[in-house]
C-alpha positions as MATLAB code, in Angstrom:
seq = 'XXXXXXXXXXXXXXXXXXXXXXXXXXXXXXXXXXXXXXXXXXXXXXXXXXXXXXXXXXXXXXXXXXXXXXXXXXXXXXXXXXXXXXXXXXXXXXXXXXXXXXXXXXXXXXXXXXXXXXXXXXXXXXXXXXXXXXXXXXXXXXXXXXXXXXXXXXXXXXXXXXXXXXXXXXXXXXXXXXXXXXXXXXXXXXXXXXXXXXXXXXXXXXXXXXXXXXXXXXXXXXXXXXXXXXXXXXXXXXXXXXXXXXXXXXXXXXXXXXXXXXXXXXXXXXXXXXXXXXXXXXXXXXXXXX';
ca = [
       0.000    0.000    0.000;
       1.331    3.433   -0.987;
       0.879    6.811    1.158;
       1.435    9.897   -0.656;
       1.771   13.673    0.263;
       1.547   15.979   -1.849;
       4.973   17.638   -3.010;
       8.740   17.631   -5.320;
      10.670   15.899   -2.852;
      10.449   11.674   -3.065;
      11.996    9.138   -0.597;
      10.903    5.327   -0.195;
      10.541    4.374    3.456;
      11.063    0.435    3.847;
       9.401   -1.868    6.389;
      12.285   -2.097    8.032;
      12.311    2.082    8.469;
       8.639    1.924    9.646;
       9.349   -0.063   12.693;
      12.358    1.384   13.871;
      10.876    4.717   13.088;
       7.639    4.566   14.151;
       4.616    4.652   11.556;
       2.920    7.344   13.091;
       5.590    9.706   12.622;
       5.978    9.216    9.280;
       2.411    8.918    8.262;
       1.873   12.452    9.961;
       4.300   14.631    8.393;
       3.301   17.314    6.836;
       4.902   19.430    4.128;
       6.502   18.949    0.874;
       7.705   14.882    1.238;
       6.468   12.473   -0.945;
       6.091    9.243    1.057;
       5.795    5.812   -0.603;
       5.327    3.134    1.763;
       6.644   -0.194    0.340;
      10.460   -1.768   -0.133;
      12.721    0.551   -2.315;
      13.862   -3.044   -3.561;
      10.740   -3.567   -5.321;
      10.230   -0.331   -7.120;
      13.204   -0.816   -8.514;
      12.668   -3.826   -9.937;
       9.486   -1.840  -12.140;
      10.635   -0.199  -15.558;
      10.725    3.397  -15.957;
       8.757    3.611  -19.078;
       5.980    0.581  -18.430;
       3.789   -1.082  -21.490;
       0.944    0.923  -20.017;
       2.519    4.359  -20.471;
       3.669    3.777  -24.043;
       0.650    2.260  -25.131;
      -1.304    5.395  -23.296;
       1.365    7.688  -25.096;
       2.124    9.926  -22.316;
       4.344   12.514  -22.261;
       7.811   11.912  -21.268;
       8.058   15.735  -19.611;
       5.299   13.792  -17.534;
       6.234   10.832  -16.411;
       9.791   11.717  -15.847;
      11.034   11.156  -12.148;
      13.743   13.956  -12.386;
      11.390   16.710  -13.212;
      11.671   19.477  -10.427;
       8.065   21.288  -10.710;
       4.590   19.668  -11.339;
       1.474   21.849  -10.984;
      -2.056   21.257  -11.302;
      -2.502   22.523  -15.105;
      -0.390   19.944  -16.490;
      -1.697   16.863  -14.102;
      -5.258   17.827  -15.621;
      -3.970   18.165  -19.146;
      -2.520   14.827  -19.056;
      -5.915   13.354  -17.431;
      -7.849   15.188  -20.190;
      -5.426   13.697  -23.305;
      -6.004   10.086  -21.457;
      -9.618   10.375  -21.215;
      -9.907   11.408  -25.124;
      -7.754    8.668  -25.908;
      -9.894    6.146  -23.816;
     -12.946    7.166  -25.726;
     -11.307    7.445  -29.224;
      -9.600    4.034  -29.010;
     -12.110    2.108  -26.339;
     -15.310    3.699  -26.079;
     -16.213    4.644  -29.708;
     -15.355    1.433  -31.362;
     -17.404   -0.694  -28.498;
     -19.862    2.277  -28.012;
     -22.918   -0.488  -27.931;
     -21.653   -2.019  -24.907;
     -20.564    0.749  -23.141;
     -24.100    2.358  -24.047;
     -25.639   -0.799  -21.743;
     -23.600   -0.581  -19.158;
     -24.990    3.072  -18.697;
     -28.385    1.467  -18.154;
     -27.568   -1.855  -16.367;
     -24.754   -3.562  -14.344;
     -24.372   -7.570  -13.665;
     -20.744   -8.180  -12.606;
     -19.893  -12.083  -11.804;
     -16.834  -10.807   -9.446;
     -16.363   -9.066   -5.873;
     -12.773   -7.936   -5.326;
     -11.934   -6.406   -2.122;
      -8.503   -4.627   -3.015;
      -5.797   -2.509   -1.415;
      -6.012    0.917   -1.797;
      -1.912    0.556   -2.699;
      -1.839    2.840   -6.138;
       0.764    0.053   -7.391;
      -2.353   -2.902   -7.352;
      -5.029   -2.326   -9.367;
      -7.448   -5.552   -9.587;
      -8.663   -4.721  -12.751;
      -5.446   -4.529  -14.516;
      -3.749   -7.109  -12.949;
      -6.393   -9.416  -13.331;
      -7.559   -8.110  -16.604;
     -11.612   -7.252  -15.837;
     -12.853   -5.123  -18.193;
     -15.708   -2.776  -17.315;
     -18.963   -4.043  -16.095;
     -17.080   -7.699  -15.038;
     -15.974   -6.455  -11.528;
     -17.515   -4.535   -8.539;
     -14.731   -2.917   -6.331;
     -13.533   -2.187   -3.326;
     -10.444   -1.009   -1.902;
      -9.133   -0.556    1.881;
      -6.111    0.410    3.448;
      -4.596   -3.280    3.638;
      -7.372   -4.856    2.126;
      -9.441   -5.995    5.606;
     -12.773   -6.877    6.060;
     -14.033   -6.961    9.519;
     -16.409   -9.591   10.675;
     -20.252   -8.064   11.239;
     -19.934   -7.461   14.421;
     -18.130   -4.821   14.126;
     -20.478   -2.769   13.053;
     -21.226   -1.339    9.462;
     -17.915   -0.190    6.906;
     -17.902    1.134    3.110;
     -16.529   -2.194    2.914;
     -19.033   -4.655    3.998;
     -21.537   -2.213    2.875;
     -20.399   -2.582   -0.065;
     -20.301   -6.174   -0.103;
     -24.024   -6.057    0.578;
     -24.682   -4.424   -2.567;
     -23.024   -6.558   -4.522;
     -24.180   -9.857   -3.071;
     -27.986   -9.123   -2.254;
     -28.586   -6.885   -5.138;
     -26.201   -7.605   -7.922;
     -25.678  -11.322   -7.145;
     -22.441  -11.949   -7.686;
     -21.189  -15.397   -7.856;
     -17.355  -14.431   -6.910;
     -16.154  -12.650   -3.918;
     -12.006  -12.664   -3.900;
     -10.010  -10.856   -1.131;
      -6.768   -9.515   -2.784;
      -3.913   -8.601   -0.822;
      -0.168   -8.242   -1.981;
       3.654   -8.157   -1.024;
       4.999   -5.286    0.718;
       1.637   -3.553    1.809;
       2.143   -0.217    4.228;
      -1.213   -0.945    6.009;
       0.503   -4.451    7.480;
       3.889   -3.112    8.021;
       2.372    0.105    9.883;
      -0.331   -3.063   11.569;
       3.295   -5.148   12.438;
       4.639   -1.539   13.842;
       1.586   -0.632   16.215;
       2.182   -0.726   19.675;
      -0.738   -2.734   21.243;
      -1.014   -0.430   24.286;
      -1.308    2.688   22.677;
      -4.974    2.887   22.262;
      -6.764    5.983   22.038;
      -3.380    7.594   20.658;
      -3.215    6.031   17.409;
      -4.064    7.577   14.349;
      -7.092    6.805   12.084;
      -4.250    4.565    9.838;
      -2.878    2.527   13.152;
      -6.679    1.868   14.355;
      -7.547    0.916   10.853;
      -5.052   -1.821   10.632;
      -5.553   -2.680   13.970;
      -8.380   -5.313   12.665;
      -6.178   -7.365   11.059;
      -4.250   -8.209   14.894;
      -5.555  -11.418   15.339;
      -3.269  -12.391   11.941;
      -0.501  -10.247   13.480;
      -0.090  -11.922   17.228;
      -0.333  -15.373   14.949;
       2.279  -13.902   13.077;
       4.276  -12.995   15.705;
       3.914  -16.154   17.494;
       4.681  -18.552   14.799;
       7.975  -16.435   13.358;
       9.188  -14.324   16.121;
      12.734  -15.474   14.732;
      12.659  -14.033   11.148;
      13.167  -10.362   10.313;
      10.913   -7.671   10.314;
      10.396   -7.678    6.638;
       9.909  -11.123    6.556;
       6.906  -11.171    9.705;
       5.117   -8.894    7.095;
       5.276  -11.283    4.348;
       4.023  -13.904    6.457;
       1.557  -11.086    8.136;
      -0.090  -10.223    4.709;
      -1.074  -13.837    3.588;
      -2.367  -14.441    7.351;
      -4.395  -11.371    7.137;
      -5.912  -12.438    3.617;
      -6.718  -15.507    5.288;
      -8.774  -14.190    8.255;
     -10.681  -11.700    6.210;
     -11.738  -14.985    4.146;
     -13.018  -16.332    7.136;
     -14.956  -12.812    7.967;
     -16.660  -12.906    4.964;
     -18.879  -15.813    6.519;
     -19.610  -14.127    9.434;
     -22.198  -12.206    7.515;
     -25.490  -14.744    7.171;
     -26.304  -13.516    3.863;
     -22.759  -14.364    2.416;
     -22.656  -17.648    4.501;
     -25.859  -18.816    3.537;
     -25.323  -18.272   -0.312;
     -21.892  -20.199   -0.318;
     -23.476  -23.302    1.728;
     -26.211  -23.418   -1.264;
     -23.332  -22.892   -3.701;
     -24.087  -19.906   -5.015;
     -21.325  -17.528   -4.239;
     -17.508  -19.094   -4.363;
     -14.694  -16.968   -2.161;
     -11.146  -16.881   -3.098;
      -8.194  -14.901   -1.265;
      -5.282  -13.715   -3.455;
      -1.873  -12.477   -3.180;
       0.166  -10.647   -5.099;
       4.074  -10.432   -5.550;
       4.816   -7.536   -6.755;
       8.244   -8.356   -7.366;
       7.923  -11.174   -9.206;
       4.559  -11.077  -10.411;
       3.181  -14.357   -9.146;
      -0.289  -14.873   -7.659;
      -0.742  -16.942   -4.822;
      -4.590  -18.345   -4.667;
      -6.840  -19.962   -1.453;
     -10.335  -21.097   -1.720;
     -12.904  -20.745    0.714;
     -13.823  -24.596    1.207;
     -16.941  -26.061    3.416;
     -17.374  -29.479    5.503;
     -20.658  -30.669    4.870;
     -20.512  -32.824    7.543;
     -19.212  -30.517   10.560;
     -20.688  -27.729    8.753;
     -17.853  -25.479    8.796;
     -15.292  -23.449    6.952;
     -11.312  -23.469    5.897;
      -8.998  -22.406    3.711;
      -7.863  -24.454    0.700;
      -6.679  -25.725   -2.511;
      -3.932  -23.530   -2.376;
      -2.627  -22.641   -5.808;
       0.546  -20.372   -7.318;
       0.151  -18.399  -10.725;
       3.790  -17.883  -12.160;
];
C-alpha cells in the first residue's frame, strides 16, 4: 500500500524504516515529502517507461522522475489527453456495450482490493468494465459483522444481495504499508493512534499469529508472512455475515483470497472450502500463478 503527500521531494521508506521509526511519525508529516510506503527493492525492480505508459502515449516531460516542478494545469492536461484517448480508441469502437452498461450492471466478481496505487485488480487481473464490482481498503481488511457497518461490507451487501455476484475474492499483496504500519503498532497505545494505526488494527488477530509462529525471522519477513495471514482471516470474515454464509453453503457464491508479488509477479490463490458434515469453513486448494 502506498501513502502519498503531496509535493517535489520523493523518498521510499522500507518496512524495516517503519518499525524502527515509528509509523505514526511518518504517516503524519506534513509538508513537501512524498512518502511511498513499500520496499525501495521492489520499485526498482518496475521499468521506468511501463507497457501501459507507451501504449497510453504519455508525455515523457510527464512521467519523468527527475522533473523538479509539477502543478495542477499539467496533471489535468494529461488526465484530459487520457480520457480522449480512452474514448477514441475504447469507447467509440465498443460504443454499444458501453451504451448498456450506462443502463444496467451484472458483474460475476467481488474484489476487495488494497487501496496501494501500485495494485489495481482490474489490470492485474484483466476485468474489463462491467465484469468487476470494487472495493479497496487500506490493507485490504474486512471486519467480521460485528463490528459494526464499513464502506466495505456495505459494499459487499450491494453486490451480493442486489447484484448477485457469484465471486467474492479478497486480494492482498507483497509489501503492503497498512501491514507493516499493523506489524509496527504498539498494542497499548490505544486511544493515541491515528485513524491509519486503528484501521489496521483489525487485522491483529493475523498479526499476534504472526508474531507467534515467526518471532525469529526479520521484520520484513513477519510482514510477508503477516499479509497472507491477514488475507486468510478476512476470508473467514466474509462468513460471518449470514447472507454471504448462507449463499456459499447453497453454492451460489464461491470466495477466493489472493496475493500478489509484486516483485515477481506471481499470484498466490486460497479457496474458501466447506465441511458438509461438521458444517464449517477453511482455507484451501492452495494454488501459485507464475
Amino acid at each position: 500500500m502506498a501513502f502519498t503527500l503531496g509535493g517535489r521531494a520523493r523518498r521510499l521508506v522500507s518496512a524495516t524504516s517503519i518499525h524502527q521509526n515509528g509509523c505514526l511519525h511518518k504517516l503524519q508529516q506534513i509538508g513537501s515529502d512524498r512518502f511511498q510506503l513499500g520496499e525501495a527493492k521492489a520499485i526498482r525492480l518496475l521499468p521506468r517507461r511501463t507497457n501501459m505508459v507507451q501504449e497510453l502515449g504519455i508525455r515523457e516531460e510527464f512521467m519523468d522522475p527527475n522533473r523538479e516542478t509539477e502543478t495542477s494545469y499539467d496533471f489535468l492536461d494529461e488526465m484530459r489527453h487520457r480520457f480522449l484517448k480512452f474514448k477514441r480508441q475504447k469507447y467509440l469502437p465498443e460504443i454499444e456495450k458501453f451504451q448498456a452498461l450506462a443502463i444496467a450492471q451484472s458483474p460475476k466478481v467481488m474484489v476487495i482490493g488494497c487501496a496501494d496505487s501500485r495494485v489495481c485488480p482490474s489490470y492485474v487481473l484483466g476485468f474489463q468494465p462491467g465484469e468487476a464490482f470494487t472495493i479497496r481498503n487500506v490493507a485490504n481488511l474486512v471486519t467480521p459483522v460485528q463490528n459494526g457497518p464499513t464502506e466495505t461490507n456495505s459494499a459487499l451487501e450491494f453486490a451480493v444481495t442486489t447484484l448477485q455476484v457469484e465471486n467474492i475474492i479478497v486480494m492482498g499483496h507483497s509489501n503492503c504499508g497498512g501491514i507493516a504500519a499493523l506489524m509496527s503498532h504498539q498494542n497499548h497505545q490505544g486511544q493515541h493512534s491515528s485513524l491509519v494505526e486503528r484501521w489496521v488494527m483489525n487485522g491483529k488477530a493475523a498479526k499476534l499469529r504472526t508474531q507467534l509462529a515467526s518471532s525469529h525471522l526479520s521484520f520484513d519477513e513477519q510482514c510477508r508472512n503477516c499479509e497472507k495471514e491477514s488475507i486468510k482471516d478476512s476470508v473467514m470474515n466474509l462468513i460471518t455475515y449470514s447472507w454471504i454464509r448462507d449463499r456459499v453453503k447453497r453454492g451460489e457464491v464461491k470466495i477466493h483470497g489472493c496475493y500478489y508479488n509484486l516483485s515477481d509477479c506471481s499470484l498466490e490463490k486460497w479457496r474458501l472450502s466447506s465441511d458438509k458434515t461438521n458444517y464449517g469453513f477453511y482455507i484451501s486448494d492452495r494454488e501459485i500463478w507464475s
